Amino acid sequence: MTAAQTSVALPRVGQGRALAVGHRGDPVAHRENTLPAVRAAIEAGVDLVEVDLKTSADGVSVLLHDDRLTRLWELDRGVRELTAAELADLGGPTDRPGVGEAPYVPRLEQALRLLTGTSCGMLLDLTSAEWVPAALDTVRAAVAGGTVRPDQVAWCGGVDALRLVREADDTARVFLTWGEELRTGLPDDALVEELRPESFNPHWQGVVPRVREWCDERGLGLSCWTVDDRETVRRVLEEGAGSVTSNRVPQVVAEVAAWNAR
């Protein structure tokens, strides 16, 4: 039995206790989408760590939100222009005193290794179908090698990206993300049938009774993002959210734990 197989199976959204999700790891304590951020979120007790994925010039799935490296890494180049090794060389000083590990743009394979033997999973956010093939290859290799169990990986992001995930993996855990689209309505039933999501995943402002009822009618869990104050975490849980994504990781872990302990 591998280390990945020894940990407790992850609950699904809406089936039992509520879940706490760290947004891009713990982006308050560390630079977002880096190994220190992912590790900190796991150690804080999240159920899922959400990370954003792109693909490097040499076809490697890496953790990065923006297409360009300007905002976080002060380099005016695009991720498609740099290899995974070049992205790893962007590391600078540590984010916090005493941390001892310089942040850099890590490979998805490295991040998945942090899950081995834990009861934590990873929610992979793909804004475009462009980023899917490398991510799928990485996850397949990690599952085959015993680094993670299949239930430790879930997917969210753009509809076109989720279509490719579902076509490639009939058992994938899919969170149907719905952002600006909520202004024009809920997903049609054909899309729900096609993607077979575990959870509907709107912005937190979409967690209202009619959306909860819509999810219930279709047997879907209800997730939401990105909630950074205690009162709103409590409100969305009361409205039926089964998972809550937040930048304030210790706070969301504590609030979700208190909710589950009622």
CSV table of C-alpha atoms in Angstrom, one decimal:
chain,number,residue,atom,x,y,z
A,1,MET,CA,0.0,0.0,0.0
A,2,THR,CA,1.4,3.4,-1.0
A,3,ALA,CA,1.5,6.5,1.3
A,4,ALA,CA,-1.2,8.1,-0.7
A,5,GLN,CA,-3.5,5.2,-0.1
A,6,THR,CA,-3.2,5.2,3.7
A,7,SER,CA,-5.0,8.5,4.2
A,8,VAL,CA,-8.7,8.9,4.8
A,9,ALA,CA,-10.9,9.4,1.7
A,10,LEU,CA,-12.0,12.9,1.1
A,11,PRO,CA,-15.7,13.8,1.5
A,12,ARG,CA,-17.5,15.1,-1.5
A,13,VAL,CA,-19.2,18.5,-1.5
A,14,GLY,CA,-22.7,18.3,-0.1
A,15,GLN,CA,-22.2,14.8,1.3
A,16,GLY,CA,-21.5,15.2,5.0
A,17,ARG,CA,-19.4,18.0,6.5
A,18,ALA,CA,-18.6,21.3,4.9
A,19,LEU,CA,-15.2,21.8,3.4
A,20,ALA,CA,-12.6,24.6,3.8
A,21,VAL,CA,-10.6,25.5,0.7
A,22,GLY,CA,-7.4,27.6,0.6
A,23,HIS,CA,-7.3,30.0,-2.3
A,24,ARG,CA,-4.0,29.6,-4.1
A,25,GLY,CA,-2.6,28.0,-1.0
A,26,ASP,CA,-2.3,30.5,1.9
A,27,PRO,CA,-1.7,33.7,-0.1
A,28,VAL,CA,-1.6,35.9,3.1
A,29,ALA,CA,1.2,34.0,4.8
A,30,HIS,CA,3.1,33.3,1.6
A,31,ARG,CA,3.2,34.2,-2.1
A,32,GLU,CA,0.3,32.7,-3.9
A,33,ASN,CA,0.6,29.5,-5.8
A,34,THR,CA,4.0,28.6,-4.4
A,35,LEU,CA,5.1,25.5,-2.4
A,36,PRO,CA,5.3,27.4,0.9
A,37,ALA,CA,1.7,28.7,0.3
A,38,VAL,CA,0.4,25.2,-0.5
A,39,ARG,CA,2.3,23.6,2.4
A,40,ALA,CA,0.9,26.3,4.9
A,41,ALA,CA,-2.6,25.7,3.7
A,42,ILE,CA,-2.3,21.9,4.2
A,43,GLU,CA,-0.8,22.4,7.7
A,44,ALA,CA,-3.6,24.8,8.6
A,45,GLY,CA,-6.1,22.0,8.0
A,46,VAL,CA,-7.9,22.9,4.8
A,47,ASP,CA,-9.8,20.1,3.0
A,48,LEU,CA,-8.7,21.3,-0.5
A,49,VAL,CA,-6.0,23.6,-1.7
A,50,GLU,CA,-7.0,25.5,-4.8
A,51,VAL,CA,-4.2,26.3,-7.3
A,52,ASP,CA,-4.1,27.9,-10.7
A,53,LEU,CA,-2.4,26.2,-13.6
A,54,LYS,CA,-0.6,27.2,-16.7
A,55,THR,CA,1.7,25.4,-19.1
A,56,SER,CA,5.4,26.3,-19.6
A,57,ALA,CA,7.1,26.6,-22.9
A,58,ASP,CA,8.4,23.0,-22.6
A,59,GLY,CA,4.9,21.6,-21.8
A,60,VAL,CA,5.1,21.4,-18.0
A,61,SER,CA,2.1,22.1,-15.9
A,62,VAL,CA,3.0,24.9,-13.4
A,63,LEU,CA,1.3,26.8,-10.6
A,64,LEU,CA,0.6,30.4,-11.8
A,65,HIS,CA,-2.6,32.5,-12.0
A,66,ASP,CA,-1.6,35.2,-14.6
A,67,ASP,CA,-0.5,34.5,-18.1
A,68,ARG,CA,2.3,37.0,-17.6
A,69,LEU,CA,4.9,37.2,-14.8
A,70,THR,CA,4.7,40.9,-14.1
A,71,ARG,CA,2.5,41.1,-11.0
A,72,LEU,CA,4.2,38.6,-8.8
A,73,TRP,CA,7.6,38.0,-10.3
A,74,GLU,CA,8.5,41.5,-11.8
A,75,LEU,CA,9.3,40.0,-15.1
A,76,ASP,CA,7.5,41.2,-18.2
A,77,ARG,CA,7.3,37.9,-20.0
A,78,GLY,CA,4.6,35.4,-20.6
A,79,VAL,CA,4.5,31.9,-19.1
A,80,ARG,CA,4.5,30.4,-22.7
A,81,GLU,CA,7.9,31.9,-23.2
A,82,LEU,CA,9.7,30.2,-20.4
A,83,THR,CA,10.6,26.6,-19.6
A,84,ALA,CA,9.8,25.1,-16.2
A,85,ALA,CA,13.4,25.3,-15.2
A,86,GLU,CA,13.5,29.0,-16.1
A,87,LEU,CA,10.3,29.6,-14.1
A,88,ALA,CA,11.9,27.8,-11.1
A,89,ASP,CA,14.9,30.2,-11.3
A,90,LEU,CA,12.6,33.2,-10.6
A,91,GLY,CA,12.8,32.5,-6.8
A,92,GLY,CA,13.9,35.4,-4.6
A,93,PRO,CA,14.0,36.2,-0.9
A,94,THR,CA,11.6,34.3,1.4
A,95,ASP,CA,8.2,35.9,1.9
A,96,ARG,CA,8.3,35.9,5.6
A,97,PRO,CA,11.2,36.0,8.2
A,98,GLY,CA,12.2,32.5,9.3
A,99,VAL,CA,10.4,30.7,6.5
A,100,GLY,CA,13.7,29.5,5.0
A,101,GLU,CA,12.4,28.6,1.6
A,102,ALA,CA,12.5,30.9,-1.4
A,103,PRO,CA,9.3,31.0,-3.4
A,104,TYR,CA,9.3,30.3,-7.1
A,105,VAL,CA,6.9,29.0,-9.8
A,106,PRO,CA,6.6,25.3,-9.0
A,107,ARG,CA,5.6,22.4,-11.2
A,108,LEU,CA,2.2,20.8,-10.5
A,109,GLU,CA,4.0,17.5,-9.8
A,110,GLN,CA,5.9,19.1,-6.9
A,111,ALA,CA,2.7,20.5,-5.4
A,112,LEU,CA,0.9,17.1,-5.7
A,113,ARG,CA,3.7,15.5,-3.7
A,114,LEU,CA,2.8,17.6,-0.7
A,115,LEU,CA,-0.5,15.8,-0.5
A,116,THR,CA,1.0,12.3,-0.1
A,117,GLY,CA,-0.2,10.6,3.0
A,118,THR,CA,-2.6,13.5,3.9
A,119,SER,CA,-6.4,13.8,4.0
A,120,CYS,CA,-6.1,17.0,1.9
A,121,GLY,CA,-6.9,17.3,-1.8
A,122,MET,CA,-6.1,19.8,-4.5
A,123,LEU,CA,-8.6,21.8,-6.6
A,124,LEU,CA,-7.0,22.6,-10.0
A,125,ASP,CA,-8.2,25.8,-11.6
A,126,LEU,CA,-7.9,25.9,-15.4
A,127,THR,CA,-9.1,29.1,-17.1
A,128,SER,CA,-8.6,27.7,-20.6
A,129,ALA,CA,-8.5,24.4,-22.4
A,130,GLU,CA,-5.0,25.3,-23.4
A,131,TRP,CA,-3.7,24.3,-20.0
A,132,VAL,CA,-5.6,21.0,-19.7
A,133,PRO,CA,-3.4,18.4,-21.5
A,134,ALA,CA,-0.2,19.0,-19.4
A,135,ALA,CA,-2.3,19.0,-16.2
A,136,LEU,CA,-4.0,15.8,-17.1
A,137,ASP,CA,-0.7,14.1,-17.9
A,138,THR,CA,0.7,15.2,-14.6
A,139,VAL,CA,-2.2,14.0,-12.5
A,140,ARG,CA,-2.3,10.6,-14.3
A,141,ALA,CA,1.4,10.1,-13.5
A,142,ALA,CA,0.9,11.1,-9.9
A,143,VAL,CA,-2.0,8.7,-9.5
A,144,ALA,CA,-0.2,5.9,-11.2
A,145,GLY,CA,2.9,6.4,-9.1
A,146,GLY,CA,1.0,6.5,-5.8
A,147,THR,CA,1.7,10.1,-5.1
A,148,VAL,CA,-2.0,10.9,-4.8
A,149,ARG,CA,-5.3,9.0,-4.9
A,150,PRO,CA,-7.8,10.0,-7.6
A,151,ASP,CA,-10.2,11.5,-5.0
A,152,GLN,CA,-7.5,13.9,-3.9
A,153,VAL,CA,-7.7,15.8,-7.2
A,154,ALA,CA,-10.7,18.0,-8.3
A,155,TRP,CA,-11.0,20.4,-11.2
A,156,CYS,CA,-12.6,23.8,-11.7
A,157,GLY,CA,-12.4,26.7,-14.1
A,158,GLY,CA,-13.6,27.5,-17.6
A,159,VAL,CA,-16.3,25.4,-19.2
A,160,ASP,CA,-14.2,24.5,-22.2
A,161,ALA,CA,-11.4,23.3,-19.9
A,162,LEU,CA,-13.8,21.2,-17.8
A,163,ARG,CA,-15.2,19.6,-21.0
A,164,LEU,CA,-11.8,18.3,-21.8
A,165,VAL,CA,-11.3,17.0,-18.3
A,166,ARG,CA,-14.6,15.2,-18.3
A,167,GLU,CA,-13.9,13.7,-21.8
A,168,ALA,CA,-10.6,12.4,-20.5
A,169,ASP,CA,-11.7,11.1,-17.1
A,170,ASP,CA,-15.2,9.7,-16.6
A,171,THR,CA,-14.7,9.8,-12.8
A,172,ALA,CA,-13.0,13.2,-12.3
A,173,ARG,CA,-14.3,15.4,-9.5
A,174,VAL,CA,-15.6,18.6,-11.3
A,175,PHE,CA,-16.6,21.9,-9.7
A,176,LEU,CA,-18.7,23.8,-12.2
A,177,THR,CA,-17.3,27.4,-11.8
A,178,TRP,CA,-19.8,30.2,-12.6
A,179,GLY,CA,-18.6,33.8,-12.3
A,180,GLU,CA,-19.9,36.6,-14.5
A,181,GLU,CA,-22.2,34.0,-16.1
A,182,LEU,CA,-24.5,34.1,-13.1
A,183,ARG,CA,-25.7,37.6,-14.2
A,184,THR,CA,-27.4,36.0,-17.2
A,185,GLY,CA,-28.7,32.8,-15.4
A,186,LEU,CA,-27.8,29.4,-14.3
A,187,PRO,CA,-26.2,26.6,-16.4
A,188,ASP,CA,-28.6,24.8,-18.7
A,189,ASP,CA,-29.4,21.2,-17.9
A,190,ALA,CA,-27.5,20.0,-21.0
A,191,LEU,CA,-24.3,21.4,-19.7
A,192,VAL,CA,-24.9,19.9,-16.2
A,193,GLU,CA,-25.6,16.5,-17.9
A,194,GLU,CA,-22.4,16.8,-20.0
A,195,LEU,CA,-20.0,17.8,-17.2
A,196,ARG,CA,-21.7,15.8,-14.4
A,197,PRO,CA,-20.2,18.1,-11.7
A,198,GLU,CA,-19.9,17.2,-8.1
A,199,SER,CA,-20.6,20.8,-7.2
A,200,PHE,CA,-21.8,24.1,-8.6
A,201,ASN,CA,-19.2,26.7,-7.8
A,202,PRO,CA,-20.4,30.4,-8.1
A,203,HIS,CA,-19.0,33.5,-6.5
A,204,TRP,CA,-20.2,33.8,-2.9
A,205,GLN,CA,-22.9,36.4,-3.9
A,206,GLY,CA,-24.6,33.6,-5.8
A,207,VAL,CA,-25.2,31.5,-2.7
A,208,VAL,CA,-28.9,32.4,-2.4
A,209,PRO,CA,-32.0,30.2,-1.8
A,210,ARG,CA,-32.9,29.9,-5.5
A,211,VAL,CA,-29.4,28.7,-6.3
A,212,ARG,CA,-29.5,26.2,-3.4
A,213,GLU,CA,-32.8,24.9,-4.6
A,214,TRP,CA,-31.5,24.6,-8.2
A,215,CYS,CA,-28.6,22.5,-6.9
A,216,ASP,CA,-30.8,20.3,-4.8
A,217,GLU,CA,-33.1,19.6,-7.7
A,218,ARG,CA,-30.1,18.4,-9.7
A,219,GLY,CA,-28.3,16.5,-6.9
A,220,LEU,CA,-25.3,19.0,-6.9
A,221,GLY,CA,-23.3,20.2,-4.0
A,222,LEU,CA,-22.9,24.0,-3.7
A,223,SER,CA,-19.4,25.6,-3.4
A,224,CYS,CA,-18.4,29.2,-3.4
A,225,TRP,CA,-15.5,31.6,-3.7
A,226,THR,CA,-13.8,33.8,-2.5
A,227,VAL,CA,-14.9,34.7,1.1
A,228,ASP,CA,-12.6,36.7,3.3
A,229,ASP,CA,-14.6,37.8,6.3
A,230,ARG,CA,-16.1,35.7,9.1
A,231,GLU,CA,-19.7,36.9,8.8
A,232,THR,CA,-19.9,36.0,5.1
A,233,VAL,CA,-18.4,32.6,5.7
A,234,ARG,CA,-21.1,32.0,8.3
A,235,ARG,CA,-23.8,33.3,6.0
A,236,VAL,CA,-22.9,31.1,3.0
A,237,LEU,CA,-22.7,28.1,5.3
A,238,GLU,CA,-26.2,28.9,6.6
A,239,GLU,CA,-27.4,29.3,3.0
A,240,GLY,CA,-26.2,25.8,2.2
A,241,ALA,CA,-22.7,26.1,0.9
A,242,GLY,CA,-20.9,22.8,1.2
A,243,SER,CA,-17.4,24.2,0.6
A,244,VAL,CA,-16.0,27.7,1.0
A,245,THR,CA,-12.9,29.1,-0.7
A,246,SER,CA,-10.9,31.8,1.1
A,247,ASN,CA,-7.7,33.8,1.1
A,248,ARG,CA,-7.9,33.9,4.9
A,249,VAL,CA,-7.0,30.3,5.5
A,250,PRO,CA,-6.8,29.9,9.3
A,251,GLN,CA,-10.1,31.9,9.5
A,252,VAL,CA,-12.0,29.7,7.1
A,253,VAL,CA,-10.7,26.5,8.6
A,254,ALA,CA,-11.8,27.7,12.1
A,255,GLU,CA,-15.3,28.9,10.9
A,256,VAL,CA,-16.0,25.7,8.9
A,257,ALA,CA,-14.8,23.6,11.8
A,258,ALA,CA,-17.2,25.4,14.1
A,259,TRP,CA,-20.0,25.0,11.7
A,260,ASN,CA,-19.3,21.2,11.4
A,261,ALA,CA,-19.2,20.9,15.2
A,262,ARG,CA,-22.7,22.3,15.8
